[in-house]
XYZ file of C-alpha atoms in Angstrom:
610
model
C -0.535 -30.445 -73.953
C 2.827 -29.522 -74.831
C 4.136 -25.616 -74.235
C 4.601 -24.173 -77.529
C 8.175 -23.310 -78.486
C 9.479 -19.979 -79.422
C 12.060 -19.785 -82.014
C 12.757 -15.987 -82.251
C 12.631 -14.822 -78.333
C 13.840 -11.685 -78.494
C 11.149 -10.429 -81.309
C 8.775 -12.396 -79.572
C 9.447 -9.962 -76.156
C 9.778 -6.653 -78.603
C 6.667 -7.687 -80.258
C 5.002 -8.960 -76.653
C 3.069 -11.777 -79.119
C 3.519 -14.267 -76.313
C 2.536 -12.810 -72.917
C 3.869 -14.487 -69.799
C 3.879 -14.142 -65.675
C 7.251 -14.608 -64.617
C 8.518 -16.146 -61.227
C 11.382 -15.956 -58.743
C 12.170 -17.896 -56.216
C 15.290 -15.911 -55.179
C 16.440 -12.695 -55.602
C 20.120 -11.864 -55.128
C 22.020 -8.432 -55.674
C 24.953 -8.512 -57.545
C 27.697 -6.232 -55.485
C 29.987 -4.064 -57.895
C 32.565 -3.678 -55.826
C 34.013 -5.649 -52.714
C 35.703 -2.302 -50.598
C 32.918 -0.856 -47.977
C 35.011 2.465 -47.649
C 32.865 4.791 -49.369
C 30.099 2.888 -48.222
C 30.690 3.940 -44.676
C 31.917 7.242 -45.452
C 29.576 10.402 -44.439
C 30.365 12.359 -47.305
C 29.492 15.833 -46.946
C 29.329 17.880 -50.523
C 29.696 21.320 -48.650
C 32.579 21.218 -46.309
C 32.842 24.776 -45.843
C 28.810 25.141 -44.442
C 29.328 22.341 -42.304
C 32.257 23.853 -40.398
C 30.351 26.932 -40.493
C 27.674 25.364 -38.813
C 29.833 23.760 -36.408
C 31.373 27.123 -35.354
C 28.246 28.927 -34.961
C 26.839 26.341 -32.271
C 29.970 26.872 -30.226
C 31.774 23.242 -31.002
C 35.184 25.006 -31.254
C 34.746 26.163 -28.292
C 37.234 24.064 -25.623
C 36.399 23.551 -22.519
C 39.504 20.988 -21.265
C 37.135 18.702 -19.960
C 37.677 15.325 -19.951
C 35.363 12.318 -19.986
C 35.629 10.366 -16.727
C 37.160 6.731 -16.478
C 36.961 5.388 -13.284
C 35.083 6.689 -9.819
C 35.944 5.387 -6.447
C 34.203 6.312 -3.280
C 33.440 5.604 -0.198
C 30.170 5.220 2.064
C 29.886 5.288 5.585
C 26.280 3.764 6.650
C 24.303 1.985 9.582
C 21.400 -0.352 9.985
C 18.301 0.589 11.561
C 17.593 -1.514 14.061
C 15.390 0.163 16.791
C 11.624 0.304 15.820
C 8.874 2.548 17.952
C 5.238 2.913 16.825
C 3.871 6.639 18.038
C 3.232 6.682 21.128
C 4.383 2.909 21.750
C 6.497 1.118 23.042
C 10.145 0.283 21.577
C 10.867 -2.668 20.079
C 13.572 -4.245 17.934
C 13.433 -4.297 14.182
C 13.754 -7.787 12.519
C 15.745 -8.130 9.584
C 13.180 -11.397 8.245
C 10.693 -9.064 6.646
C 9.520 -6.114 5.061
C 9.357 -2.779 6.602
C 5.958 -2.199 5.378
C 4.934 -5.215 7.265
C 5.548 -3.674 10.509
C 4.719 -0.201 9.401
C 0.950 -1.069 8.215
C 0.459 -4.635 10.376
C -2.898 -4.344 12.586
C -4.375 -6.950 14.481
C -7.383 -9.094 12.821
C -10.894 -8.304 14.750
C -12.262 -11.551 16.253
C -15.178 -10.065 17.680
C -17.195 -6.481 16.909
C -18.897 -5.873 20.421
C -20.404 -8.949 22.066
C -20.408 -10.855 18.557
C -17.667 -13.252 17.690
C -16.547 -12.883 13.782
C -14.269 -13.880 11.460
C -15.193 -17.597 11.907
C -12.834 -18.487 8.774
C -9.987 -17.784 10.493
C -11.730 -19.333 13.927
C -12.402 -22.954 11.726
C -9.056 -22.462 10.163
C -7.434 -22.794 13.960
C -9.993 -25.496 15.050
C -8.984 -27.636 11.559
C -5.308 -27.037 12.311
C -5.226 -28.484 15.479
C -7.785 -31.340 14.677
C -4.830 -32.441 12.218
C -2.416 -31.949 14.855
C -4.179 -34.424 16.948
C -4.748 -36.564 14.032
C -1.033 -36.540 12.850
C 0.816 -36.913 16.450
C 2.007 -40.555 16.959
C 1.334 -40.449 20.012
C -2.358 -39.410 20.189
C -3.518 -40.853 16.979
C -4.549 -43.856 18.207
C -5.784 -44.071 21.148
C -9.245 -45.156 22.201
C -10.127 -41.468 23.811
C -12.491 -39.168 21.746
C -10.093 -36.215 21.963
C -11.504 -34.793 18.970
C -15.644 -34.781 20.164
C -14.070 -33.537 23.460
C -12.320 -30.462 21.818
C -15.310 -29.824 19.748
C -17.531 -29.546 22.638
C -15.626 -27.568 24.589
C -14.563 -25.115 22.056
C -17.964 -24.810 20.204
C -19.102 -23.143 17.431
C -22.272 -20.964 18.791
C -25.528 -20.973 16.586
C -26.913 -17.215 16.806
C -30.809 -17.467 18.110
C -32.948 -15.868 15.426
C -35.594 -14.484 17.628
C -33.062 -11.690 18.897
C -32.158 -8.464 18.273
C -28.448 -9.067 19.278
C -27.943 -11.565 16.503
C -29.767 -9.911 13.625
C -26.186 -9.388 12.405
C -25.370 -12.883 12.000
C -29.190 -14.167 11.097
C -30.058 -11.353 8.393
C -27.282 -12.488 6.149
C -28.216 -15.651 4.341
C -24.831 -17.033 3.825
C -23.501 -16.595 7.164
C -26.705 -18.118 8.532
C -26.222 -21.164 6.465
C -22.338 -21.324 7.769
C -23.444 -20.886 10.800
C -25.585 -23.631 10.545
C -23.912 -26.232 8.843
C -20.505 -25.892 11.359
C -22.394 -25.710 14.466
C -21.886 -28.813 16.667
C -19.071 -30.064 13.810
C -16.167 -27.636 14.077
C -14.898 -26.682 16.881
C -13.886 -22.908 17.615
C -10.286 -22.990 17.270
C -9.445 -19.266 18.233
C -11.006 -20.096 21.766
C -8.189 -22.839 22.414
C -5.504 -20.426 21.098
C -6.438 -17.505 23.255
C -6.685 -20.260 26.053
C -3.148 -21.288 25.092
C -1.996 -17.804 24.205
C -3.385 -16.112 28.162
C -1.435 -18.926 30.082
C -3.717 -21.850 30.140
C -2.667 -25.697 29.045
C -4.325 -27.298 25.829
C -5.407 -29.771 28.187
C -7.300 -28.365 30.786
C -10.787 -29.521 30.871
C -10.025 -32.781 28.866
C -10.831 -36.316 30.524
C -7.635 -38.647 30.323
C -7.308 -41.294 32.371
C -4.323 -40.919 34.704
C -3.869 -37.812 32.915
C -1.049 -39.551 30.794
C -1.563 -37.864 27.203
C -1.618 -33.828 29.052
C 2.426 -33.391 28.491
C 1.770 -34.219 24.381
C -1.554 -31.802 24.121
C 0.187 -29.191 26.032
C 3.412 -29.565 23.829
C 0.562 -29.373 20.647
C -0.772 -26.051 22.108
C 2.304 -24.254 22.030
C 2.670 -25.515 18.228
C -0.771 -24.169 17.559
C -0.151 -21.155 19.010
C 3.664 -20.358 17.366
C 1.820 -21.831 13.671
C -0.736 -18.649 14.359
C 1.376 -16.254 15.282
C 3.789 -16.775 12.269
C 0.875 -17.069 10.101
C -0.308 -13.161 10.482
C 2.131 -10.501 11.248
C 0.718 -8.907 14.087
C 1.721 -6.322 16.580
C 2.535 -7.517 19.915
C 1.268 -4.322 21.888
C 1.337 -0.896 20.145
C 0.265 -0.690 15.742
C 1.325 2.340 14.068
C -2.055 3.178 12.940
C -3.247 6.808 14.567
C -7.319 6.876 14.334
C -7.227 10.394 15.250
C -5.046 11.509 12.280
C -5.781 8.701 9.662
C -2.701 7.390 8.947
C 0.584 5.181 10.189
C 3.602 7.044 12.572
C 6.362 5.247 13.529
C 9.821 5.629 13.994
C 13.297 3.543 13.074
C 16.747 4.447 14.742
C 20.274 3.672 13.987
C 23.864 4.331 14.986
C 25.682 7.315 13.141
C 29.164 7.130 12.062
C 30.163 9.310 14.564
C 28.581 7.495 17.257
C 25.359 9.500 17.535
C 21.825 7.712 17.469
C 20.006 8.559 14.028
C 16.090 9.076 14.335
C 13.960 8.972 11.595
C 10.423 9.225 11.667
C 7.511 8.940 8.846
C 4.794 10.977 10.683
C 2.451 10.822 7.776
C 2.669 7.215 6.163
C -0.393 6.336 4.403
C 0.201 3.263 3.773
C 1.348 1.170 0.353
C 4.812 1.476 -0.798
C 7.397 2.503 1.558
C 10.302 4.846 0.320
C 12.933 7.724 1.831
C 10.662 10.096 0.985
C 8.190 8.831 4.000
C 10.569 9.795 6.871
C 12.316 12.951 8.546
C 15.098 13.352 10.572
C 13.978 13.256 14.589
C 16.898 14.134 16.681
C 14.477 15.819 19.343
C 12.689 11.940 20.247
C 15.476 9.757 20.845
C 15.053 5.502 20.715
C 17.596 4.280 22.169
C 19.466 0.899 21.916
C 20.269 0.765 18.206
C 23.403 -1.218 17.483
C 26.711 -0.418 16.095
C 27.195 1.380 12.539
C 28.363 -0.884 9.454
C 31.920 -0.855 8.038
C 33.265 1.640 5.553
C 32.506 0.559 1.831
C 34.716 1.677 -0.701
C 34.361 0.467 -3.943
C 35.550 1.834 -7.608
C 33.045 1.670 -10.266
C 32.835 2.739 -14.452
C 30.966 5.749 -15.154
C 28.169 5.196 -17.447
C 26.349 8.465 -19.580
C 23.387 9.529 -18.520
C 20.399 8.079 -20.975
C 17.020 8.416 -21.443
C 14.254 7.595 -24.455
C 14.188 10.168 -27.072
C 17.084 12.276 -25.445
C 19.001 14.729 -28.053
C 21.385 12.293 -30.030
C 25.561 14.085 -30.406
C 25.759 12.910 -33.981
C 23.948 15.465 -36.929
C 23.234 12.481 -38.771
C 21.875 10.212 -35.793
C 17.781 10.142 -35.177
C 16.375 10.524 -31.997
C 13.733 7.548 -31.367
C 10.905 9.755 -30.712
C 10.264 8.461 -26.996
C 10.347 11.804 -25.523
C 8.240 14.097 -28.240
C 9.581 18.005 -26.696
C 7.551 19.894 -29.416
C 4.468 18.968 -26.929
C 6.150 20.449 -24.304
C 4.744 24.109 -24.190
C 5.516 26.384 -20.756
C 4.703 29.750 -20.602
C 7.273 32.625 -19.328
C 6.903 32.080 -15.759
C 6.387 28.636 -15.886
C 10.136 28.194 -14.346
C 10.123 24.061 -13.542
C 8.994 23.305 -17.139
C 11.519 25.719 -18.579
C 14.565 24.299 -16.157
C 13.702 20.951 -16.974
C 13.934 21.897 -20.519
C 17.430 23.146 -20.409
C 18.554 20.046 -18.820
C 16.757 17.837 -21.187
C 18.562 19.912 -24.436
C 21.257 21.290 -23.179
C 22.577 19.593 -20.250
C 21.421 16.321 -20.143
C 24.749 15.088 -21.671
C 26.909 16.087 -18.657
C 25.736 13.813 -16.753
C 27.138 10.437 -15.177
C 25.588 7.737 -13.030
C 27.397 5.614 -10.885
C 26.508 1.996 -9.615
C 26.085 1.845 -6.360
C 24.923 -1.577 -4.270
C 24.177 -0.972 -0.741
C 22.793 -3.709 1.421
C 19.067 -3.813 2.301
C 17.801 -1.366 4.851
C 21.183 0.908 4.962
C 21.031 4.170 5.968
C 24.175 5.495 3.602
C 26.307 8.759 3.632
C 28.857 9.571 0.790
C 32.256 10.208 2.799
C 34.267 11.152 -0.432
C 34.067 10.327 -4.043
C 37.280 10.666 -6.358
C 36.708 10.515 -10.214
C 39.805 10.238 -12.579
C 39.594 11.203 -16.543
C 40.818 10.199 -19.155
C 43.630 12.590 -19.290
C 44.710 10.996 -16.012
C 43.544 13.910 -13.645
C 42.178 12.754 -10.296
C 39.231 15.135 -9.373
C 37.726 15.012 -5.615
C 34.274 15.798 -6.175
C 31.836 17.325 -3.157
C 28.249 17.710 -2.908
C 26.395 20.241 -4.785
C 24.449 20.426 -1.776
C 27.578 21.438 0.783
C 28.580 24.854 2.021
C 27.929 27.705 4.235
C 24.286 27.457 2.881
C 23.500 24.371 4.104
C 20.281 24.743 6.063
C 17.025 23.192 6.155
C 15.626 25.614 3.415
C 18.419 23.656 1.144
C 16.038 21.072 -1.033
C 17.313 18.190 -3.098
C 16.504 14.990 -4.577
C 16.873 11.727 -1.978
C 18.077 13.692 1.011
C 15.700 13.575 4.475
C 13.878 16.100 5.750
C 15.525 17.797 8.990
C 13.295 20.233 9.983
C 13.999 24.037 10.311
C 17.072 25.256 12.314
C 19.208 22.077 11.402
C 21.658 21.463 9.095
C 20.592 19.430 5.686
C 21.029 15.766 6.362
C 22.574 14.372 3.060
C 22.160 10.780 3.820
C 20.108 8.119 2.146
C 17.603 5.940 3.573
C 17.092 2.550 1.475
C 14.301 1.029 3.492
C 13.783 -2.813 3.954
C 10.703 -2.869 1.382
C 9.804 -5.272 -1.572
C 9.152 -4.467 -4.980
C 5.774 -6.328 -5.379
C 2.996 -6.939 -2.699
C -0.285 -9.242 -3.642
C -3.253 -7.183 -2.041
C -5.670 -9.064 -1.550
C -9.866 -7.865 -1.766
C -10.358 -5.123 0.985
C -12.510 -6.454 3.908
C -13.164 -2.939 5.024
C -13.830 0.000 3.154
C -15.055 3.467 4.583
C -15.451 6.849 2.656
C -15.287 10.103 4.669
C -17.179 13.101 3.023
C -18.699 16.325 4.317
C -22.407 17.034 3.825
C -22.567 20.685 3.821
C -25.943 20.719 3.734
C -26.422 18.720 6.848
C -23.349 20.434 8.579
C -21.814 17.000 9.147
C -19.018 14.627 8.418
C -20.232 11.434 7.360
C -18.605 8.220 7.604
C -20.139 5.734 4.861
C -19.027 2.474 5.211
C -19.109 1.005 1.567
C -17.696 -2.579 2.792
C -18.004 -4.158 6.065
C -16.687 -7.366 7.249
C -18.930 -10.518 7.348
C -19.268 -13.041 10.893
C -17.816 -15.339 8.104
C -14.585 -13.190 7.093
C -15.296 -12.086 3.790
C -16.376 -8.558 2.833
C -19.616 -7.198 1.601
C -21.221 -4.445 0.325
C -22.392 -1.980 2.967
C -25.823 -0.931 1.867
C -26.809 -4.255 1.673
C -26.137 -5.677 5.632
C -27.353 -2.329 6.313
C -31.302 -2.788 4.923
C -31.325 -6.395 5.641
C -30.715 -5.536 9.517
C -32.902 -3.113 9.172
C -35.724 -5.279 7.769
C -35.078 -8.150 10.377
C -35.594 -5.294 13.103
C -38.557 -4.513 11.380
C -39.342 -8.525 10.742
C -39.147 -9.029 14.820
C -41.203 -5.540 16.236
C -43.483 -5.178 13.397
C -44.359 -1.010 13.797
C -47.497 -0.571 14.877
C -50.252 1.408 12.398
C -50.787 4.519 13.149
C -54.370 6.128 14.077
C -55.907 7.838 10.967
C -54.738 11.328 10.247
C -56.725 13.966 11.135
C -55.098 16.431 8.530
C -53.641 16.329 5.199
C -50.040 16.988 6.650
C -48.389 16.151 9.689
C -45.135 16.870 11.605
C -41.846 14.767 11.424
C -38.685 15.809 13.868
C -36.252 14.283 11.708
C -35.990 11.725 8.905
C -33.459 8.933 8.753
C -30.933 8.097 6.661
C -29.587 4.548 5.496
C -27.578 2.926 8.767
C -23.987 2.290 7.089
C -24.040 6.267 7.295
C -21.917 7.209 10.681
C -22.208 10.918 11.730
C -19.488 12.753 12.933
C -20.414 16.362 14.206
C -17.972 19.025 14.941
C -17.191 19.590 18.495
C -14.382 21.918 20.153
C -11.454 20.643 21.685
C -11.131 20.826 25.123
C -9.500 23.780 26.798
C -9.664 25.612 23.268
C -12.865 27.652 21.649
C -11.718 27.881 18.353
C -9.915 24.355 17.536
C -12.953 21.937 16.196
C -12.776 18.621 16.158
C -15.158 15.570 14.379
C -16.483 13.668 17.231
C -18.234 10.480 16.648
C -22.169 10.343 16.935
C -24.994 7.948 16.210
C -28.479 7.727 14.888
C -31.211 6.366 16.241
C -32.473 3.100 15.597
C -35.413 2.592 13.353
C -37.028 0.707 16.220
C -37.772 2.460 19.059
C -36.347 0.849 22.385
C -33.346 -0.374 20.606
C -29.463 0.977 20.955
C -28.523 3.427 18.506
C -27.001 2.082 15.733
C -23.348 1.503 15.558
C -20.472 1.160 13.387
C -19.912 -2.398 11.896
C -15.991 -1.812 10.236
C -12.917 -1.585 12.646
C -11.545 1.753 11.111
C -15.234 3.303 12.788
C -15.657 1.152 16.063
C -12.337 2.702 17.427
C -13.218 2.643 21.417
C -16.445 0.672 21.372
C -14.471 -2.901 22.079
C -12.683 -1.835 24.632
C -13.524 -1.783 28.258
C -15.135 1.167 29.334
C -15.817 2.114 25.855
C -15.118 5.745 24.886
C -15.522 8.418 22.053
C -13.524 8.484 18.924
C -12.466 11.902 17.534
C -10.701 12.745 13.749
C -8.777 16.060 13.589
C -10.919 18.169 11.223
C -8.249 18.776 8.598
C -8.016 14.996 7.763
C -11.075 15.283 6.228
C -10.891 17.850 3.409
C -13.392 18.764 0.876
C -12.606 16.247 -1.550
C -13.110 13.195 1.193
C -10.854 10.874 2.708
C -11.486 6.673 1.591
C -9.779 4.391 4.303
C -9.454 0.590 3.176
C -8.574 -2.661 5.558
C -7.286 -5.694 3.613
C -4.754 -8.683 3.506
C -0.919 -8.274 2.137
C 1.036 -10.655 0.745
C 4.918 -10.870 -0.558
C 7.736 -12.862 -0.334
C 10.839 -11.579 2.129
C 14.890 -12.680 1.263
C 14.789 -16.685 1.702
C 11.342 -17.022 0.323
C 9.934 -16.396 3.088
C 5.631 -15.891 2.967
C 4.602 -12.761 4.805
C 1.098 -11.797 5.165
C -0.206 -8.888 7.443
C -3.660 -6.660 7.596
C -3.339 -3.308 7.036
C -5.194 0.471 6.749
C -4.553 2.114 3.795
C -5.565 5.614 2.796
C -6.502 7.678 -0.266
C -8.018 10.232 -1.595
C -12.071 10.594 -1.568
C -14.468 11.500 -4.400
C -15.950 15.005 -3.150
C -18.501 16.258 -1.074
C -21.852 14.616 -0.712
C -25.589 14.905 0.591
C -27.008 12.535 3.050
C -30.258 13.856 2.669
C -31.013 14.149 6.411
C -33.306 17.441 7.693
C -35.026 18.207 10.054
C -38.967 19.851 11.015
C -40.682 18.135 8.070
C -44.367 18.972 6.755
C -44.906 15.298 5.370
C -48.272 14.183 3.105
C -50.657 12.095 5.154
C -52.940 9.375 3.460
C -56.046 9.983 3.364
C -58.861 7.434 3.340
C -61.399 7.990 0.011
C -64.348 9.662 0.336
C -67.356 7.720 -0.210
């Protein structure tokens, strides 16, 4: 159908007799002018109010300051590279990883009393060095079972199931089934590397005839043994970990500038990320050893403004983008951090400058002199705000060490040897500390414990199926029929991944109290009491002669204390993989109730009457 024609359009549109929908495809604004100058001009129709303003918020006011140009300075610095665990023994520090590495590394359990564990990293060895065998040219082919011999001699043991002293490995399903299915197939390769690791030869024991193959399985060992070692980071003799105070202590030392040796010493490291504000100033514990300071670096940078979101823009007309929102921001009178940090914010926050500043990776730096020209030319030699007659321990700033009372304020910078970024991996170990006021006890509750099979489960649940296969192997026998509606009960138990720790005095001292391991009794009678099953808790049980383990009463406060064992992983300079086991500690959830009392009146059953 043809679109009718109009012949009058513009009393057609007056009229609106022939409605329509219009469309555009493109819309285009027609300039009227081609100069931008009034455009980008901030007009202002009251020139008189605005230099009024102006004047009235002091901007007349000269100050003959000038904005600076160019900063040089110069650092004097030195290299930690001395390293002593508490108490231990000194050691160098390596440059080809992480200082949280050896700060936090602690050797992986391989046994918990008689019992051997962590059988992934056991078949892990045994599978490394079956490949060894399999990939060597020179014993890949011959006609001797190496392999079956190595299996049989390193075996993997099957726990009995008819004993108490395996109810550990039996109860759990999963490990049982492990258990099962590597027994007599996999060999135990941690045996052959602590063979190989106390002096002994990968081939001792092993029938070859004329003994001709011994110099390649001994030269296999020591590869076994340096794969292992590089694969964990683990301390050679001393870890940093203190069980008596819950946390790392360890110390790094350095050459000053003036020749001195440098001490500095995180007595309270908790473990995690590793900063300055971890360590103090030692000079009273020297290391000893530490090498030669670095050369002088003088450099000359540009100044850049201090910035930060939503700070107060210097234009009238400029908008702030809202990151920092100081109408929330309400301090009372006396509140006098809130109101300083305030001022800066609005008032001062323009003054200030930063400076780039690259130092190389674990430097211990000291500003020798900085020198900062303007841009009327002037050369100003700035000093530290910190310097002066007043410069004593009770002097606190931002990035500066801790020195301790009676010394002067150490104004050096400590940029440790850490990484950004560590993959922590699921914990294997988990303990909560909490106080049971009602029992008058510190409780340990172990929440995780390690598997025989190197994984981590939940607590509660190893505890009650030990319990049950206790139970399962000395069925308790029925008692006699009661007598009376009530009878007597010493004590009553609580669940056995609960570890009491009572409060004992320290010796030589009556009023010092310390938390002193314990243990409850077994819930059959005739067997050991029962014990920890998580490394942080068996401290002095795997040792020979065993002795007690004690916590300083203060590291347990009333809101708890949660301790956590688990894997690390980063990457160091190079790309090299670094993986290490570590304690970690943090902050509990608050007090709690075990339950446990004692001189019970408890209901007897009665049989019906007839």
């Amino acid at each position: 159908m043809p679109e009718p024609r109009i012949a009058d359009l513009p009393k057609a549109l007056a009229g609106r007799s022939n409605p329509a929908v219009g469309i555009w495809n493109r819309l285009e604004g027609r300039p009227r002018t081609t100069d931008f100058q009034r455009a980008l001009r901030a007009e202002v129709r009251d020139a008189l109010w605005l230099l009024t303003r102006q004047w009235q918020l002091g901007e007349f006011r000269a100050t003959d300051a000038g904005s600076p140009v160019t900063a040089t300075y110069s650092i004097a610095g030195t290299r930690p590279s001395r390293f002593r665990p508490s108490g231990g023994a000194v050691e160098p520090l390596p440059g080809d990883r992480p200082l949280e590495a050896l700060a936090e590394r602690r050797p992986p359990a391989f046994t918990a009393g008689s019992d051997p564990i962590a059988f992934d990293l056991r078949l892990a060895i045994g599978r490394r060095w079956l490949k060894l065998l399999a990939r060597d040219p020179v014993l890949a082919n011959i006609a001797f079972d190496f392999r079956g011999q190595y299996v049989r001699m390193y075996p993997v043991a099957l726990p009995d199931p008819t004993t108490d002293a395996d109810a550990a490995r039996v109860s759990d399903p999963e490990t049982w089934a492990t258990l099962q299915a590597v027994a007599g197939r996999r060999m135990d390769g941690y045996l052959l590397y602590r063979h190989v690791k106390d002096g002994g030869r990968a081939s001792d024991g092993i029938n070859d005839i004329l003994h001709m193959h011994y110099p390649a399985l001994d030269a296999l060992g020591a590869r076994l043994v340096a794969w292992f070692d590089d694969l964990i980071d683990r301390p050679g003799a001393d870890a940093t970990w203190d069980p008596r105070r819950l946390e790392h202590r360890f110390s790094v030392a350095g050459t000053a500038p003036d020749g001195t040796e440098k001490v500095l010493t995180a007595q309270e490291f908790p473990g995690g990320r590793l900063d300055w504000h971890a360590f103090s100033v030692d000079p009273d514990h020297p290391v000893g050893g530490a090498e030669p300071p670095l050369p002088p670096i003088n450099r000359t940078v540009f100044p850049a403004q201090l910035r930060y979101a939503g700070m107060p823009l210097p234009r009238w007309w400029a908008v702030e983008d809202g990151g920092t929102n100081f109408a929330a921001v309400s301090p009372d009178s006396t509140d006098l951090a809130r109101l300083i940090f305030l001022e800066f914010a609005l008032v001062y926050s323009n003054d200030w400058y930063q400076l780039p500043c690259e130092l190389p990776v674990g430097t211990l730096a000291s500003i020798q002199g900085l020198a900062v020209t303007d841009v009327f030319g002037q050369r100003l030699w700035i000093t530290p705000a910190g310097a002066g007659p007043d410069q004593d321990w009770q002097r606190w700033s931002m990035y500066t060490l801790d020195s301790g009372p009676g010394t002067p304020a150490d104004t050096s910078l400590y940029l440790p040897a850490s990484v950004p970024k560590v993959a922590d991996g699921p914990a294997l170990e988990e303990v909560s500390l909490i106080r049971d006021e009602n029992a008058d006890l510190v409780w340990g509750i172990e929440l995780t414990v390690p598997r025989p099979t190197g994984e981590g489960r939940r607590g509660s649940e190893v505890a009650a199926e030990i319990r049950a296969r206790h139970l399962r192997l000395h069925p308790p026998v029925p008692p006699d029929a009661p007598h009376a509606p009530i009878a007597y009960e010493a004590m009553n138990s609580v669940p056995e991944h609960w570890i009491p720790f009572i409060p004992v005095h320290v010796p030589g001292d009556n009023r010092t109290v310390q938390l002193q391991r314990a243990a409850m009794p077994n819930v059959v009678d005739g067997l050991p009491p029962v014990q920890p099953r998580t490394s942080l808790l068996r401290e002095g049980l795997d040792v020979a002669p065993p002795h007690g383990y004690f916590v300083n009463q203060e590291e347990v406060p009333q809101t708890g204390t949660r301790l956590a064992v688990a894997y690390h992983r980063t990457r160091w300079q190079g790309g090299r993989v670094c993986v290490w086991l570590s304690a970690a500690r943090g902050v509990g959830r608050g007090e709690g109730a075990s339950g446990l009392a004692f001189d019970l009146l408890i209901d007897t059953p009665q049989a019906p009457a007839n």
